[in-house]
mmCIF file of C-alpha atoms in Angstrom:
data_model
loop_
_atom_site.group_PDB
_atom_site.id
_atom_site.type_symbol
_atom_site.label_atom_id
_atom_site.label_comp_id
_atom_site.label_asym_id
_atom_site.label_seq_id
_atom_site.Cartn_x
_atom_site.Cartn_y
_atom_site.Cartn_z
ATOM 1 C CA UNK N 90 -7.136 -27.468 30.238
ATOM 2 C CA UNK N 91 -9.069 -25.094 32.355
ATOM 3 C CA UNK N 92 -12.447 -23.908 30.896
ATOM 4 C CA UNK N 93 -13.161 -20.456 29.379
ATOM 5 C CA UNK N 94 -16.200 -18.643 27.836
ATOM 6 C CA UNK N 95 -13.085 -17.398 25.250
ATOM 7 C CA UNK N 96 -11.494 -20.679 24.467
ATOM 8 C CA UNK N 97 -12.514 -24.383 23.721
ATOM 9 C CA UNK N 98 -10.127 -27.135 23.424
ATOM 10 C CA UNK N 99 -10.678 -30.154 20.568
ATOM 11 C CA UNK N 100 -7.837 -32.963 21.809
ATOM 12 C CA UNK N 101 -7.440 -35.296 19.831
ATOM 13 C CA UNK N 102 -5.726 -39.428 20.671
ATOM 14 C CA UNK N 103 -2.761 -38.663 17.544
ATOM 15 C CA UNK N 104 -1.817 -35.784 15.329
ATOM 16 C CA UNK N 105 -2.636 -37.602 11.829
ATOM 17 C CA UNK N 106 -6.276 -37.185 13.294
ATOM 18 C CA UNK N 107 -5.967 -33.574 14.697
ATOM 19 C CA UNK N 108 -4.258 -32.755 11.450
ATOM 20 C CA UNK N 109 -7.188 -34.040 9.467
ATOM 21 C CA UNK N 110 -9.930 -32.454 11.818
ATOM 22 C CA UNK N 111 -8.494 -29.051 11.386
ATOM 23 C CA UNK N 112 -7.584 -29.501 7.548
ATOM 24 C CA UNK N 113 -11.435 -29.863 7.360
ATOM 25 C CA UNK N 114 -12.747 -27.338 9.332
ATOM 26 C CA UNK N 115 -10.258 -24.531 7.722
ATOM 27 C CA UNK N 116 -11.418 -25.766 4.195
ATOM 28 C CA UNK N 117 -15.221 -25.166 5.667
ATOM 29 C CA UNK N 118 -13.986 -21.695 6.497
ATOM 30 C CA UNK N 119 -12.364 -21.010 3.315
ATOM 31 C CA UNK N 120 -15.623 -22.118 1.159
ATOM 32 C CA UNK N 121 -17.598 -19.669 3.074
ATOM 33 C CA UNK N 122 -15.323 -16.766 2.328
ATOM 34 C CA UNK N 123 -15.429 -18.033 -0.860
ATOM 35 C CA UNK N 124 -19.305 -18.042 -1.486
ATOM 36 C CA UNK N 125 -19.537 -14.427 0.704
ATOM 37 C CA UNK N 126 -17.298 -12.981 -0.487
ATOM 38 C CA UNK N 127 -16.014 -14.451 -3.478
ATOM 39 C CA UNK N 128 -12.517 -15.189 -1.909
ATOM 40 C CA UNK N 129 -10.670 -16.362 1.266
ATOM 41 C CA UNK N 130 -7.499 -15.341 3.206
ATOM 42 C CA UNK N 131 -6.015 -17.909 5.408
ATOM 43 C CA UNK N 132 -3.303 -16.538 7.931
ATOM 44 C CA UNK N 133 -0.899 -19.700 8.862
ATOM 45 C CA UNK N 134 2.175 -20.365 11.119
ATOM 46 C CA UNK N 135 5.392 -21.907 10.618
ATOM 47 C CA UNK N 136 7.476 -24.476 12.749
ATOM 48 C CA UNK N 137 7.317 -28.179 12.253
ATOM 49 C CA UNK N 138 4.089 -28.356 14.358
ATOM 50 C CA UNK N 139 1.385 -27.687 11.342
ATOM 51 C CA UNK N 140 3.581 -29.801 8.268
ATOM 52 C CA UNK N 141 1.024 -32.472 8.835
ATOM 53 C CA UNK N 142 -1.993 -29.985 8.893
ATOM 54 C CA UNK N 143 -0.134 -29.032 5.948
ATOM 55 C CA UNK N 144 -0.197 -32.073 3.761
ATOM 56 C CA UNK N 145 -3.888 -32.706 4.913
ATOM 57 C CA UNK N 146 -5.250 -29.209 4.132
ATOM 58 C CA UNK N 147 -3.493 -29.127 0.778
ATOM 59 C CA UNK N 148 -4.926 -32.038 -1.122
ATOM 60 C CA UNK N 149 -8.409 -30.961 -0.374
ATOM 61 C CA UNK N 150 -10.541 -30.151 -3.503
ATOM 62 C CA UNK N 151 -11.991 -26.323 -2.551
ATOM 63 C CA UNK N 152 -11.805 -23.356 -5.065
ATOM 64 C CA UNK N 153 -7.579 -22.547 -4.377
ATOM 65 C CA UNK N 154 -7.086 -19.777 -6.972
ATOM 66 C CA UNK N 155 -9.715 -17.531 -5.081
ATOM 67 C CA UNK N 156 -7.779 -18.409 -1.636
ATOM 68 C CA UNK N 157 -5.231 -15.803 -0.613
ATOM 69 C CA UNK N 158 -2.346 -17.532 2.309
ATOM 70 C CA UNK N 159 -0.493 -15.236 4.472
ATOM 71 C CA UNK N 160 2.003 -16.153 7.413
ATOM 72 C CA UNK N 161 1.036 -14.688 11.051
ATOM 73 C CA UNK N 162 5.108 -14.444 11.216
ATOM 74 C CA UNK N 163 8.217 -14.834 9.348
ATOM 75 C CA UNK N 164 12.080 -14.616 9.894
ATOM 76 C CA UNK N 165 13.946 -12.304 7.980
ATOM 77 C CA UNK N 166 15.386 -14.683 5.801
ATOM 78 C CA UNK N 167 15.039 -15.103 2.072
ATOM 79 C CA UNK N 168 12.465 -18.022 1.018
ATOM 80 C CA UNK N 169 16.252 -19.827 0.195
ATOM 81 C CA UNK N 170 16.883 -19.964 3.435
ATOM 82 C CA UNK N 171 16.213 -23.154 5.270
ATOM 83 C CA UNK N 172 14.239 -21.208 8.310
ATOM 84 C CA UNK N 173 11.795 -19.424 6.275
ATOM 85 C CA UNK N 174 8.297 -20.143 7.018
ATOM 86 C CA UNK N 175 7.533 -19.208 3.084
ATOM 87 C CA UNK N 176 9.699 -22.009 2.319
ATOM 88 C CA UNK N 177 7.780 -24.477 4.657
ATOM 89 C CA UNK N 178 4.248 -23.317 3.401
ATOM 90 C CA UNK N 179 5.033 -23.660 -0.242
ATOM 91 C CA UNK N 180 6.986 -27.092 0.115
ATOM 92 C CA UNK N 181 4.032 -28.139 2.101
ATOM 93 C CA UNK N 182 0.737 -26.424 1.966
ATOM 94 C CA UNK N 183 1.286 -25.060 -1.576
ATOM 95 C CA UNK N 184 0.814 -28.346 -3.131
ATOM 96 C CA UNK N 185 -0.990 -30.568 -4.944
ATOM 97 C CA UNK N 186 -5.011 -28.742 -5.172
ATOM 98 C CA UNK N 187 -3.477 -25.882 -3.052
ATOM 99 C CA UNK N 188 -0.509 -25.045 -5.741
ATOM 100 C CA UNK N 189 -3.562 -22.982 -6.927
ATOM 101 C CA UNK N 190 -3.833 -20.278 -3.910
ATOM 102 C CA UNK N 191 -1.925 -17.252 -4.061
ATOM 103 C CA UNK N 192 0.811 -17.009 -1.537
ATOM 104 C CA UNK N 193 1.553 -13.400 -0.306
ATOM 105 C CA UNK N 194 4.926 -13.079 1.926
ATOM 106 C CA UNK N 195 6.084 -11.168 4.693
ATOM 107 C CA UNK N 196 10.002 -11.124 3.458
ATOM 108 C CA UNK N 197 11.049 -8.426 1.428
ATOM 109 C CA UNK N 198 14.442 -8.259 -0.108
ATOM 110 C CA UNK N 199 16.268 -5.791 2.639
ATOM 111 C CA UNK N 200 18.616 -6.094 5.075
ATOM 112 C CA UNK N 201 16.327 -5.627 7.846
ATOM 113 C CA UNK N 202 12.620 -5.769 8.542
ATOM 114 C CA UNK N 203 12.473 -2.018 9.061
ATOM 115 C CA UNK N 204 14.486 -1.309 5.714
ATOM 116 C CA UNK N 205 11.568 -3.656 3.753
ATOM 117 C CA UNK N 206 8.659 -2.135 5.875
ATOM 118 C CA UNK N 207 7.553 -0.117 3.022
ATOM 119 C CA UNK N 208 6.981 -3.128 0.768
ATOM 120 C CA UNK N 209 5.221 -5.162 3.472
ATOM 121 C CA UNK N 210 2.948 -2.826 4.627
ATOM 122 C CA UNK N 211 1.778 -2.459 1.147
ATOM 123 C CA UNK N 212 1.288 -5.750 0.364
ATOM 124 C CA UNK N 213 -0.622 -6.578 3.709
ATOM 125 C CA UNK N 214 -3.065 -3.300 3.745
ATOM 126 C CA UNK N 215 -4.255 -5.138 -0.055
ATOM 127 C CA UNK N 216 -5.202 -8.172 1.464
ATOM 128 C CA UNK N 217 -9.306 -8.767 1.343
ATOM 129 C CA UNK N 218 -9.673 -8.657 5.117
ATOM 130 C CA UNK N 219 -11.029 -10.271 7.547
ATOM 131 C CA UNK N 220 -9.121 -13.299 7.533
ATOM 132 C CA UNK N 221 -11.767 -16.073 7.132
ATOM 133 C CA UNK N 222 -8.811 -18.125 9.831
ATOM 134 C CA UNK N 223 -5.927 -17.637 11.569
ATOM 135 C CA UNK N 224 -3.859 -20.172 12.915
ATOM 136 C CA UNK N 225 -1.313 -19.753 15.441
ATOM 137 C CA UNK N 226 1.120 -21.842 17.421
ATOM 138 C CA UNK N 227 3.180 -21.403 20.325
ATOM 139 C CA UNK N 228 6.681 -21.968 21.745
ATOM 140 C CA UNK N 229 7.871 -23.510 24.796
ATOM 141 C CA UNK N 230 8.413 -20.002 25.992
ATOM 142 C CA UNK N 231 4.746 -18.948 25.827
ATOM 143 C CA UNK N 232 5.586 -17.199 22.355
ATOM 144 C CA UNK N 233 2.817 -17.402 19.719
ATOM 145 C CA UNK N 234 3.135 -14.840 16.137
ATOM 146 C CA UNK N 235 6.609 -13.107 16.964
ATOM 147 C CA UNK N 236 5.341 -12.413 20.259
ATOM 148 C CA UNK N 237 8.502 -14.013 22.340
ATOM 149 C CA UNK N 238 9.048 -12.537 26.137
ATOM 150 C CA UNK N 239 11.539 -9.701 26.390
ATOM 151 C CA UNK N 240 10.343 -8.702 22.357
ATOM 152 C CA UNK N 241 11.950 -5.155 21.787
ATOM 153 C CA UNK N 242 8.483 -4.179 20.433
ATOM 154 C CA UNK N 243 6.223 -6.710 22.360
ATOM 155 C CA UNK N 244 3.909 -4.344 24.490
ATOM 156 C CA UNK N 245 3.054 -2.386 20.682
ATOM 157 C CA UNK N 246 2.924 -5.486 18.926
ATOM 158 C CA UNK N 247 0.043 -7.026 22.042
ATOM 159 C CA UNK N 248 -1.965 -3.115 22.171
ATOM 160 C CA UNK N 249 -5.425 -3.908 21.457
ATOM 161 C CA UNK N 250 -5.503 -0.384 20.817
ATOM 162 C CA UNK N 251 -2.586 -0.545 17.906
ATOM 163 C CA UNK N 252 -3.348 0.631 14.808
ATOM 164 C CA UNK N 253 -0.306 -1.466 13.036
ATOM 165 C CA UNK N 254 -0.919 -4.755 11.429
ATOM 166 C CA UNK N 255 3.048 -5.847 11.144
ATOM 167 C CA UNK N 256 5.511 -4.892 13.478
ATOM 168 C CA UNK N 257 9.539 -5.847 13.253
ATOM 169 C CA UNK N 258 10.467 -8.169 16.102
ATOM 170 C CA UNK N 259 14.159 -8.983 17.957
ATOM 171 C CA UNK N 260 14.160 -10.887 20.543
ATOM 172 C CA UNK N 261 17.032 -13.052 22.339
ATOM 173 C CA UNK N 262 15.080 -16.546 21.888
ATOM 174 C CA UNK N 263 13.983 -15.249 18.356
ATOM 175 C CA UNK N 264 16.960 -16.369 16.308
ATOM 176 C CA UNK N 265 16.760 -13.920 13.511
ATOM 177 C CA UNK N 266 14.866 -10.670 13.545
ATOM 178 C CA UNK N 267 11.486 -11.116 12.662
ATOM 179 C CA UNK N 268 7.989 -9.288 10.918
ATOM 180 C CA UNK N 269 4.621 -9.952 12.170
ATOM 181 C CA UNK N 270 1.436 -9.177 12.190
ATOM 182 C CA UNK N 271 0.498 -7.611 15.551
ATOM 183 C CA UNK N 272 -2.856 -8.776 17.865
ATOM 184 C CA UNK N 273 -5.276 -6.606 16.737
ATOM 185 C CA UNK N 274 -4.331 -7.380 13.012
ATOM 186 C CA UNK N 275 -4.590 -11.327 13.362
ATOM 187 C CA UNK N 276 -7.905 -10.879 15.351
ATOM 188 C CA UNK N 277 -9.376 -9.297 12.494
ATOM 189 C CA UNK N 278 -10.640 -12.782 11.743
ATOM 190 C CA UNK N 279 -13.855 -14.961 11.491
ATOM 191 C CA UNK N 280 -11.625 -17.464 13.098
ATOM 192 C CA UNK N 281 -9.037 -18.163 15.298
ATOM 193 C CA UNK N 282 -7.211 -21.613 16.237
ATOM 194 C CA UNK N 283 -4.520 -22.473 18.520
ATOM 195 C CA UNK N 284 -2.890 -25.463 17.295
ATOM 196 C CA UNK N 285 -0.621 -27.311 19.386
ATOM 197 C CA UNK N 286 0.947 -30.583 20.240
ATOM 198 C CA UNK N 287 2.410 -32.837 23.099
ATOM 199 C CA UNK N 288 1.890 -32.723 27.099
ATOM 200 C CA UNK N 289 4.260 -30.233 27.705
ATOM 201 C CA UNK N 290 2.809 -27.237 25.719
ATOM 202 C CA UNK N 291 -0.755 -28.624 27.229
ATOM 203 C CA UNK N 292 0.068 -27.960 30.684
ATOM 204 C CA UNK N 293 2.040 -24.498 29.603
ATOM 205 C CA UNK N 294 -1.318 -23.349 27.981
ATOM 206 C CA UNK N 295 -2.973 -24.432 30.882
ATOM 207 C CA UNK N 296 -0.867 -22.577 33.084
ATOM 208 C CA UNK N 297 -1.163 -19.316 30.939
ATOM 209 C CA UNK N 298 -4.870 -19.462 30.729
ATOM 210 C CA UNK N 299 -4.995 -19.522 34.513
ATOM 211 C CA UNK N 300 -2.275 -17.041 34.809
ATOM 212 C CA UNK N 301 -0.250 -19.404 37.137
ATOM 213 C CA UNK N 302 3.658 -18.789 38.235
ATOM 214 C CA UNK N 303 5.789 -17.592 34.596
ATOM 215 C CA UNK N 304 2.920 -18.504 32.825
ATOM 216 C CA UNK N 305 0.996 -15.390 33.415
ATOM 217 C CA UNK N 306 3.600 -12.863 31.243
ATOM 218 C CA UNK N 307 3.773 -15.093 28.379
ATOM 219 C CA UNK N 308 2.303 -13.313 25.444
ATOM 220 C CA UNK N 309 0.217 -16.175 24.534
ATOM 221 C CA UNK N 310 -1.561 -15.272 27.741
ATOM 222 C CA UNK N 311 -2.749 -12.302 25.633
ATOM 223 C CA UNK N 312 -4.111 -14.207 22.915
ATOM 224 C CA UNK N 313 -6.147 -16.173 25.368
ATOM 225 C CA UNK N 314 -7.543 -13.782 27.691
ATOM 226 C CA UNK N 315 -8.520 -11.191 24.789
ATOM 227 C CA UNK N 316 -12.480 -11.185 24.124
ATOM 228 C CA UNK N 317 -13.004 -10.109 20.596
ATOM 229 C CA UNK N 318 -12.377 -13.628 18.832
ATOM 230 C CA UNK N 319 -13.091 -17.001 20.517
ATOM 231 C CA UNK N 320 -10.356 -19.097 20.541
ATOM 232 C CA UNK N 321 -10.328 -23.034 19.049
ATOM 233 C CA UNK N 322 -7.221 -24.839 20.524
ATOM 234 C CA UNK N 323 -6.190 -27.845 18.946
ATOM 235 C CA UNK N 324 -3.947 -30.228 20.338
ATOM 236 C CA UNK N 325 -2.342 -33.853 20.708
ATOM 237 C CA UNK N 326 -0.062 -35.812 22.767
#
């Protein structure tokens, strides 16, 4: 992966070991929040990339009840549903020593994302910002958040100049319709990692960073090239 002043890459030989690595070094983050400020807010992703970062992260001894968790993104779907990222987080982050942090979501129970609005801007405008980390993924399509190509509300959702910290989301390779927390909101961090794993997203990420071919509209692009918050990628074959 090409070199930047705004991003460093840790690669790692298998996942079990880049799930470990990064377990550790969010925990580090969250005890420093902790002893600053006397608590810690943690903004995570879904998919089935982080379950193993999961299961590491959550068995490590830290002081959970002071640790607020957050999702960058979430489908509209109720936590029943088996595509929620709250269901994923609590079945595997929220366990063991982590059963302890307090789990905020971005679902509210309305039909739509813009009918719940109300509720979720509430809830995120109490969180103890900054996040102490964020950790984001990305798609084959050079999505990362709810920031997929062709998003209805992409361009407002990617200002650096926005004012909004969640944002509905439709998009055609989105699935369902979809809240998230917008650019400027997630780099209100002391952190921010890119986690991702096998070849194929490696070269993509490569290919964005340089701004090569397709690669150079895909919102990730965005996240990469932005100069407020360094960027830590993390990846595996």
């Amino acid at each position: 992966m090409p070199a930047s002043l705004n991003v460093t890459t840790h690669s790692f030989t298998d996942c079990d070991a880049l799930a470990r690595a990064l377990a550790e070094r969010i925990a580090e983050r969250l005890r420093l929040g902790i002893a600053e400020r006397g608590k810690a807010l943690l903004a995570v992703s879904g998919g089935s990339t982080p379950v193993r970062f999961f299961q590491q992260l959550s068995r490590i001894e830290l002081d959970w009840p002071k640790v607020q968790v957050v999702l960058v993104d979430e489908r509209w779907v109720p936590e029943t549903h088996e595509r929620s990222n709250a269901r994923l987080v609590k079945s595997e982050l929220l366990q063991h020593a982590a059963s302890a942090a307090h789990f905020v979501p971005l679902y509210a129970d309305a039909p739509t994302p813009e009918a719940g609005m109300v509720a979720v801007r509430a809830r995120v405008a109490a969180l103890p910002y900054p996040f102490d980390a964020v950790i984001l993924g990305m798609g084959t399509d050079g999505h990362t958040a709810s920031f997929f190509p062709g998003g209805d509300r992409l361009a407002e959702a990617l200002d650096l100049a926005g004012t909004a910290r969640v944002l509905p989301m439709r998009a055609a390779g989105a699935g369902e319709p979809r809240i998230t927390f917008t650019l400027p909101a997630l780099l209100d961090t002391q952190a921010l990692y890119l986690h991702i794993e096998g070849e194929t997203k490696r070269q993509l990420l490569a290919d964005a960073q340089l701004g090569l071919g397709a690669a150079k509209d895909y919102p990730v692009r965005t996240v990469l090239t932005q100069t407020r918050v360094p960027v830590a990628v993390y990846w595996c074959p």
